C-alpha positions as a Python dict, from the first residue, in 0.01 Angstrom:
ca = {
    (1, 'X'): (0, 0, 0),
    (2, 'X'): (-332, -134, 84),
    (3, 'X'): (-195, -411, 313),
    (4, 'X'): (11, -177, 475),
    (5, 'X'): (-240, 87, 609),
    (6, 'X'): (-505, -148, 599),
    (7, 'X'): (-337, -488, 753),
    (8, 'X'): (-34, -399, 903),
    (9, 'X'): (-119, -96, 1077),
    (10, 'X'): (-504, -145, 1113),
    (11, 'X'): (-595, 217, 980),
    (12, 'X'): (-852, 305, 727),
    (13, 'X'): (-1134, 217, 997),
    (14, 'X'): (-1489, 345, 838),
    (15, 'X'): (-1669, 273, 1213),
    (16, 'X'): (-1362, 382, 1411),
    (17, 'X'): (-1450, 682, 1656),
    (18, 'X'): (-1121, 842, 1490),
    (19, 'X'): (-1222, 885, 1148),
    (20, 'X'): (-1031, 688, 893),
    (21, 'X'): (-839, 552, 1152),
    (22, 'X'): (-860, 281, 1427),
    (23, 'X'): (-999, 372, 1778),
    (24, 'X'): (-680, 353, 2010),
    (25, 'X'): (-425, 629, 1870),
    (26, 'X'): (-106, 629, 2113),
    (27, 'X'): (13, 937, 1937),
    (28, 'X'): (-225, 1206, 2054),
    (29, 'X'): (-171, 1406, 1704),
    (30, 'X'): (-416, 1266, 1443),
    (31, 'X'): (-167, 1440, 1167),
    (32, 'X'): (113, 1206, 1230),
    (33, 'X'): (-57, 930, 1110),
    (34, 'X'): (-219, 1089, 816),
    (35, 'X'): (134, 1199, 731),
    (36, 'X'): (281, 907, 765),
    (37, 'X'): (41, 739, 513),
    (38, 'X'): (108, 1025, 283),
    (39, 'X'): (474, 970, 299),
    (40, 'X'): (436, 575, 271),
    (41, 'X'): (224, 615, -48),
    (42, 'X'): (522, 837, -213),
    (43, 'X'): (784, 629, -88),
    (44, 'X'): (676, 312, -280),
    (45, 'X'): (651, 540, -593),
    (46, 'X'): (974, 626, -495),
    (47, 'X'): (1074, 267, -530),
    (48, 'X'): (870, 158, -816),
    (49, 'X'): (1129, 381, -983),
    (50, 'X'): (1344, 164, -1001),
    (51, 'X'): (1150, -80, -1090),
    (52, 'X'): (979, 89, -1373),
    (53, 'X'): (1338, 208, -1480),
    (54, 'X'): (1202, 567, -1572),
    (55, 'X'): (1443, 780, -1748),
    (56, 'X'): (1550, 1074, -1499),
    (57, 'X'): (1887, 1294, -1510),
    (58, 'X'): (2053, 1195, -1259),
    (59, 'X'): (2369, 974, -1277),
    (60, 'X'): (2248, 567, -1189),
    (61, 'X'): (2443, 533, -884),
    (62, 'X'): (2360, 831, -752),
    (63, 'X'): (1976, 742, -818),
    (64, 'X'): (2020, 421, -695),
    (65, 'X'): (2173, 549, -352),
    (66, 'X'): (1903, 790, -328),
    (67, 'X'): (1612, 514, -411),
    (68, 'X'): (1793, 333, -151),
    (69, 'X'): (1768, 557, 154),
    (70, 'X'): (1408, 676, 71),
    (71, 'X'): (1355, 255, 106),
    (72, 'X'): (1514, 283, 497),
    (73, 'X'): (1291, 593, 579),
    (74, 'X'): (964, 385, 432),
    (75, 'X'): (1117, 65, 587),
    (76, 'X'): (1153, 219, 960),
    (77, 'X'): (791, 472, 926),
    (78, 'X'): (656, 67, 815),
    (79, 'X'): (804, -69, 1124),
    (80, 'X'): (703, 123, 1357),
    (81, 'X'): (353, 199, 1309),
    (82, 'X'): (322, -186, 1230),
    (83, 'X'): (482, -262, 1603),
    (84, 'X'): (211, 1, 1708),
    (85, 'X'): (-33, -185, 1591),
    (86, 'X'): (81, -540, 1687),
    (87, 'X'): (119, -370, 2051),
    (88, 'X'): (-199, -245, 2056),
    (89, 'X'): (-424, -580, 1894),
    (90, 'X'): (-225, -794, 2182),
    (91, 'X'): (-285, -587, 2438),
    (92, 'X'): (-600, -502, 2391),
    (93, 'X'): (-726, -837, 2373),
    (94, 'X'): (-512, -966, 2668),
    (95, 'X'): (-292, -1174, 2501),
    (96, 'X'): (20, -1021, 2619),
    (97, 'X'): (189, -1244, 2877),
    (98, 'X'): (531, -1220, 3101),
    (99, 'X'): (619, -1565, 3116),
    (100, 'X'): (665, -1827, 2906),
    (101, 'X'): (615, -2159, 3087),
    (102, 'X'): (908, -2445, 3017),
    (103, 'X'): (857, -2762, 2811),
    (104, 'X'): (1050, -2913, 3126),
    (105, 'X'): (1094, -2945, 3515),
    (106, 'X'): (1419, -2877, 3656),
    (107, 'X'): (1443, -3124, 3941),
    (108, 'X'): (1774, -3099, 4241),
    (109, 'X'): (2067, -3306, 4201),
    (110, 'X'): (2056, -3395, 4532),
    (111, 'X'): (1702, -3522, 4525),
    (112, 'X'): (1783, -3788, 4244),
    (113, 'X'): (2085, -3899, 4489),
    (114, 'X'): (1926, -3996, 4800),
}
């Protein structure tokens, strides 16, 4: 969980003029992200579940399909405030480009003929 909020999406910033989180916030609502680490934190108890096999009442397949869906929600809130954050570090430090220049030249046919 740490390498998620910490790494991944570059919150938990003690110096950050957004406290607890890092300075450039594309989402102008401070709560989403605070939310979002809520809900990640749950989520992978959610999944150490099954893991930790704890006994609950449900039926196992029905558990299991449950487990599994809460996984895509934490999977896709993961991805996307991870993307946010790779966005924002390349960006920000001008490494962002629009062209990626070819290993090779592409000379005419009909030069190479004459």
């Amino acid at each position: 969980m740490y390498w998620d909020l910490v790494v991944d999406w570059g919150l938990f910033q003690r110096r950050s003029k957004n406290r607890w989180l890092r300075d450039k916030l594309p989402i102008p609502y401070k709560g989403v992200y605070f939310g979002a680490m809520a809900l990640n934190i749950l989520l992978r108890f959610a999944w150490m579940q099954t893991v930790l096999n704890f006994k609950v009442s449900l039926h196992r397949e029905t558990l299991a399909a449950i487990v599994a869906s809460l996984e895509i929600i934490c999977r896709g809130i993961w991805n996307f405030f991870r993307l946010e954050n790779e966005h924002l570090n390349s960006v920000g430090k001008f490494r962002a480009f629009k062209s990626v220049p070819l290993p090779f030249n592409f000379e005419d046919d009909e030069d190479r003929d004459v």
